[in-house]
Amino acid sequence: MYEIGRLAVKIAGRDSGKKCVIVDILNDRYVMIDGETRRRKCNIIHIEPLDQTIKINKNASHDEIKEAFKDLGLEVRDTKPREKQVRPIKLRSKEKVKVEKVEKKKGIFGRSKKEKVVEAQVAEAAKPTKEMEKSSLEELAGIEDKDADKKTSDKKEKKPKKAVEKSHEKKPAVKKKKDAK
Amino acid sequence: MRNTKSRTYRRVYRKAPGGRSVLQLKKRKPKNAHCATCRSVLKGVPRERPFKIKNMPKTMKRPERPYGGVLCSKCSKRLFIEKTRSLV
């Protein structure tokens, strides 16, 4: 009676009253079902078999069962499995005290001095220089600097700055040579 | 003045901010829900006053099952078996 391809109706659970198909026999008690219900193992006690059977292979996929149910005139609903949500861990009073002691040693902001120095060094090494940024962006875009010549010509030649004498600066004392008499 | 001799109201002694204990009268909770066919106590249905049940989510008021909150699990199983055998 309980064979692969046998139609059945679920009696217990939140899927009760819905039609399903036996996909695989796991045990004397348990059976794998699929169809209008969720794809899962089920106890034989919670199933009421029907007279109808369907031609399906062992461990048939959900899509194959969908097509077989369409011929019978039954609609199969697709459901997504729920994502597991990580619950925040609650610490007891003793564990909280341990955590607070460790944080105090590390510092106010939760990091030790060594960790801060290491992080600063890593950040400086990871920073790309200005030349690298320009060249990498241009290479990615595939653009050539056609205006590169113009840019150089447009730039005004910088004249060397003259040393401007400031009034507030003291001039060095100049020794006058006395004429030999 | 309420007639508290028949004990329809629940007597609760509470401490007031001034320090003295005061008697307060409160209404009692309703009885448990029962199955419509076999009259056994239904599980998964809370026993609270309407103002508390109103703010509860739907899933907390009855089990997630057809005829949940109306029939017990045994009666609902029997009902589905009879339906399938009548079709056959």
Coordinates of C-alpha atoms in Angstrom, one line a residue:
Chain A
M1 CA 0.0 0.0 0.0
Y2 CA 2.8 2.5 0.9
E3 CA 4.8 2.4 -2.3
I4 CA 6.6 5.0 -4.5
G5 CA 4.1 7.0 -6.5
R6 CA 1.2 6.4 -4.2
L7 CA -1.0 9.4 -3.6
A8 CA -2.0 10.2 0.0
V9 CA -3.6 12.9 2.1
K10 CA -1.9 14.3 5.1
I11 CA -3.9 14.1 8.3
A12 CA -1.8 15.8 10.9
G13 CA 0.2 19.0 11.1
R14 CA -0.2 22.4 9.5
D15 CA -0.3 20.7 6.0
S16 CA -3.3 18.5 7.0
G17 CA -5.9 18.1 4.3
K18 CA -3.4 18.4 1.4
K19 CA -2.5 15.8 -1.1
C20 CA 1.0 14.4 -1.5
V21 CA 3.0 11.7 -3.2
I22 CA 5.3 9.1 -1.7
V23 CA 8.7 9.7 -3.1
D24 CA 10.9 7.4 -1.1
I25 CA 10.5 4.8 1.7
L26 CA 13.0 5.4 4.4
N27 CA 11.9 3.0 7.1
D28 CA 9.0 0.8 8.4
R29 CA 7.6 4.0 9.9
Y30 CA 8.9 7.0 7.9
V31 CA 8.4 8.0 4.3
M32 CA 9.5 10.9 2.1
I33 CA 6.6 12.9 0.7
D34 CA 6.2 15.8 -1.7
G35 CA 3.5 17.7 -3.5
E36 CA 1.1 20.3 -2.1
T37 CA 2.9 19.7 1.2
R38 CA 6.5 20.5 2.0
R39 CA 9.1 18.1 0.9
R40 CA 10.0 16.2 4.1
K41 CA 9.9 12.9 5.8
C42 CA 6.6 11.9 7.4
N43 CA 5.3 9.2 9.7
I44 CA 2.9 6.7 8.1
I45 CA 0.5 7.3 10.9
H46 CA 0.0 10.9 9.7
I47 CA -0.9 9.8 6.2
E48 CA -4.1 8.4 4.7
P49 CA -3.4 6.6 1.3
L50 CA -5.6 6.9 -1.7
D51 CA -6.3 4.5 -4.6
Q52 CA -4.5 6.6 -7.2
T53 CA -0.8 6.2 -8.2
I54 CA 1.6 8.2 -10.3
K55 CA 4.5 7.0 -12.3
I56 CA 7.6 8.7 -10.9
N57 CA 11.1 7.6 -10.2
K58 CA 12.6 7.2 -6.8
N59 CA 13.7 10.5 -5.3
A60 CA 12.1 12.5 -8.1
S61 CA 12.7 16.2 -8.1
H62 CA 10.1 18.8 -7.2
D63 CA 9.8 19.9 -10.8
E64 CA 8.9 16.4 -12.0
I65 CA 6.2 16.1 -9.3
K66 CA 4.9 19.5 -10.3
E67 CA 4.3 18.4 -13.9
A68 CA 2.7 15.1 -12.7
F69 CA 0.3 17.1 -10.5
K70 CA -0.6 19.4 -13.3
D71 CA -2.0 16.4 -15.2
L72 CA -4.2 15.6 -12.3
G73 CA -5.4 19.2 -12.0
L74 CA -3.7 20.0 -8.7
E75 CA -1.6 23.1 -8.1
V76 CA 1.7 22.8 -6.2
R77 CA 2.9 25.8 -4.3
D78 CA 6.6 26.6 -4.1
T79 CA 8.0 27.8 -0.8
K80 CA 11.4 29.1 0.1
P81 CA 13.1 27.8 3.2
R82 CA 13.4 30.3 5.9
E83 CA 16.8 31.7 6.6
K84 CA 18.2 30.9 10.0
Q85 CA 18.6 34.0 12.1
V86 CA 21.4 34.1 14.6
R87 CA 20.2 35.1 18.0
P88 CA 22.3 37.4 20.1
I89 CA 24.0 35.6 22.9
K90 CA 23.0 36.7 26.3
L91 CA 25.8 36.8 28.9
R92 CA 25.3 36.0 32.5
S93 CA 26.4 38.3 35.3
K94 CA 29.8 36.5 35.8
E95 CA 30.6 36.4 32.2
K96 CA 29.8 40.1 31.8
V97 CA 32.3 41.0 34.5
K98 CA 35.0 39.0 32.7
V99 CA 34.3 40.8 29.5
E100 CA 34.4 44.2 31.2
K101 CA 37.7 43.5 32.7
V102 CA 39.2 42.5 29.4
E103 CA 37.9 45.6 27.7
K104 CA 39.4 47.8 30.4
K105 CA 42.8 46.4 29.8
K106 CA 42.5 47.0 26.1
G107 CA 41.5 50.6 26.4
I108 CA 38.5 52.9 26.2
F109 CA 37.9 52.2 22.6
G110 CA 38.3 48.5 22.9
R111 CA 41.7 48.2 21.2
S112 CA 45.2 47.9 22.6
K113 CA 48.0 50.3 21.6
K114 CA 49.8 47.6 19.7
E115 CA 46.7 46.9 17.6
K116 CA 46.2 50.5 16.8
V117 CA 49.8 50.8 15.6
V118 CA 49.5 47.7 13.4
E119 CA 46.2 48.9 11.9
A120 CA 47.8 52.3 11.1
Q121 CA 50.7 50.7 9.3
V122 CA 48.4 48.4 7.3
A123 CA 46.2 51.3 6.3
E124 CA 49.2 53.3 5.1
A125 CA 50.5 50.5 3.0
A126 CA 47.1 49.8 1.5
K127 CA 46.7 53.4 0.4
P128 CA 47.3 53.8 -3.3
T129 CA 49.5 56.8 -4.3
K130 CA 48.1 59.5 -6.6
E131 CA 50.1 58.3 -9.6
M132 CA 48.9 54.8 -9.2
E133 CA 45.3 56.0 -9.0
K134 CA 45.5 57.9 -12.2
S135 CA 47.2 55.3 -14.2
S136 CA 45.0 52.5 -12.9
L137 CA 41.8 54.4 -13.7
E138 CA 43.0 55.4 -17.2
E139 CA 44.0 51.8 -18.0
L140 CA 40.6 50.5 -16.9
A141 CA 38.8 53.1 -18.9
G142 CA 41.0 52.6 -21.9
I143 CA 41.3 56.3 -22.4
E144 CA 44.5 57.8 -23.6
D145 CA 45.6 61.2 -22.5
K146 CA 45.4 63.1 -25.8
D147 CA 45.5 66.3 -24.0
A148 CA 48.6 65.4 -22.1
D149 CA 50.8 67.6 -24.3
K150 CA 48.5 70.5 -24.0
K151 CA 48.4 70.2 -20.3
T152 CA 52.2 70.5 -20.1
S153 CA 52.2 73.4 -22.5
D154 CA 49.4 75.2 -20.7
K155 CA 51.3 75.1 -17.5
K156 CA 53.2 78.2 -17.0
E157 CA 56.8 77.8 -16.4
K158 CA 57.5 78.5 -12.9
K159 CA 60.1 81.2 -12.5
P160 CA 62.5 80.9 -9.7
K161 CA 61.5 83.1 -6.8
K162 CA 63.7 86.0 -6.0
A163 CA 64.8 86.5 -2.6
V164 CA 62.8 89.4 -1.4
E165 CA 64.4 91.5 1.2
K166 CA 62.2 92.1 4.2
S167 CA 62.4 95.2 6.2
H168 CA 62.0 93.6 9.5
E169 CA 65.0 91.3 8.9
K170 CA 68.2 92.6 10.3
K171 CA 71.0 93.1 7.8
P172 CA 74.3 91.6 8.7
A173 CA 76.8 94.1 9.9
V174 CA 79.4 95.0 7.3
K175 CA 82.8 95.8 8.5
K176 CA 84.5 98.8 6.9
K177 CA 88.0 98.5 6.1
K178 CA 90.2 101.3 7.4
D179 CA 92.5 102.8 4.9
A180 CA 96.1 102.3 5.8
K181 CA 97.5 105.6 6.6
Chain B
M1 CA -20.5 50.0 45.8
R2 CA -19.8 46.5 44.5
N3 CA -21.3 43.4 46.1
T4 CA -18.3 41.3 46.7
K5 CA -20.1 38.6 48.8
S6 CA -20.6 36.3 45.8
R7 CA -16.9 36.4 44.9
T8 CA -17.5 37.3 41.3
Y9 CA -14.6 39.7 41.5
R10 CA -11.0 38.8 42.4
R11 CA -9.6 40.4 45.5
V12 CA -6.0 41.7 45.2
Y13 CA -4.1 43.5 47.9
R14 CA -1.6 46.0 46.6
K15 CA 0.8 48.4 48.3
A16 CA 0.2 52.1 47.6
P17 CA 3.0 54.6 47.2
G18 CA 2.2 55.9 50.6
G19 CA 3.1 52.6 52.1
R20 CA -0.4 51.4 53.1
S21 CA -1.9 48.2 51.5
V22 CA -5.1 48.7 49.5
L23 CA -7.7 46.2 48.3
Q24 CA -8.4 46.2 44.6
L25 CA -11.2 44.3 42.9
K26 CA -10.5 42.8 39.5
K27 CA -12.5 40.7 37.0
R28 CA -11.7 37.1 36.7
K29 CA -10.3 35.3 33.6
P30 CA -12.6 33.2 31.3
K31 CA -12.5 29.5 31.3
N32 CA -10.4 27.4 28.8
A33 CA -11.6 26.8 25.3
H34 CA -13.2 23.4 24.6
C35 CA -13.4 21.2 21.5
A36 CA -16.7 21.6 19.5
T37 CA -17.3 17.8 19.2
C38 CA -15.7 16.0 22.2
R39 CA -15.6 19.0 24.6
S40 CA -12.0 18.3 25.7
V41 CA -9.8 21.2 26.6
L42 CA -8.1 22.8 23.6
K43 CA -4.3 23.2 23.7
G44 CA -2.5 26.3 22.3
V45 CA -5.4 28.6 23.1
P46 CA -4.6 31.2 25.8
R47 CA -7.0 32.0 28.6
E48 CA -6.9 35.8 29.0
R49 CA -9.3 38.7 29.1
P50 CA -10.2 40.3 25.8
F51 CA -8.1 43.4 26.2
K52 CA -4.9 41.2 26.4
I53 CA -5.9 38.8 23.6
K54 CA -6.6 41.8 21.3
N55 CA -2.9 42.8 21.4
M56 CA -1.6 39.3 20.9
P57 CA -0.3 38.1 17.5
K58 CA -2.5 35.8 15.5
T59 CA -0.2 32.8 15.9
M60 CA -0.3 33.0 19.7
K61 CA -4.0 32.7 19.9
R62 CA -4.5 29.3 18.1
P63 CA -2.5 26.4 16.6
E64 CA -1.3 26.5 13.0
R65 CA -3.6 23.8 11.7
P66 CA -6.9 23.6 9.9
Y67 CA -9.7 23.8 12.5
G68 CA -7.1 25.1 15.0
G69 CA -8.8 26.6 18.0
V70 CA -12.1 24.9 17.1
L71 CA -11.4 21.2 17.1
C72 CA -8.9 19.1 19.0
S73 CA -6.1 17.2 17.1
K74 CA -8.0 13.9 17.4
C75 CA -11.2 15.2 16.1
S76 CA -9.6 16.9 13.2
K77 CA -7.7 13.7 12.2
R78 CA -10.9 11.8 12.3
L79 CA -12.6 14.4 10.2
F80 CA -9.9 14.3 7.4
I81 CA -10.0 10.5 7.4
E82 CA -13.7 10.4 6.9
K83 CA -13.5 13.0 4.1
T84 CA -10.8 11.0 2.2
R85 CA -12.7 7.7 2.6
S86 CA -15.9 9.3 1.4
L87 CA -14.2 10.4 -1.8
V88 CA -12.8 6.9 -2.4

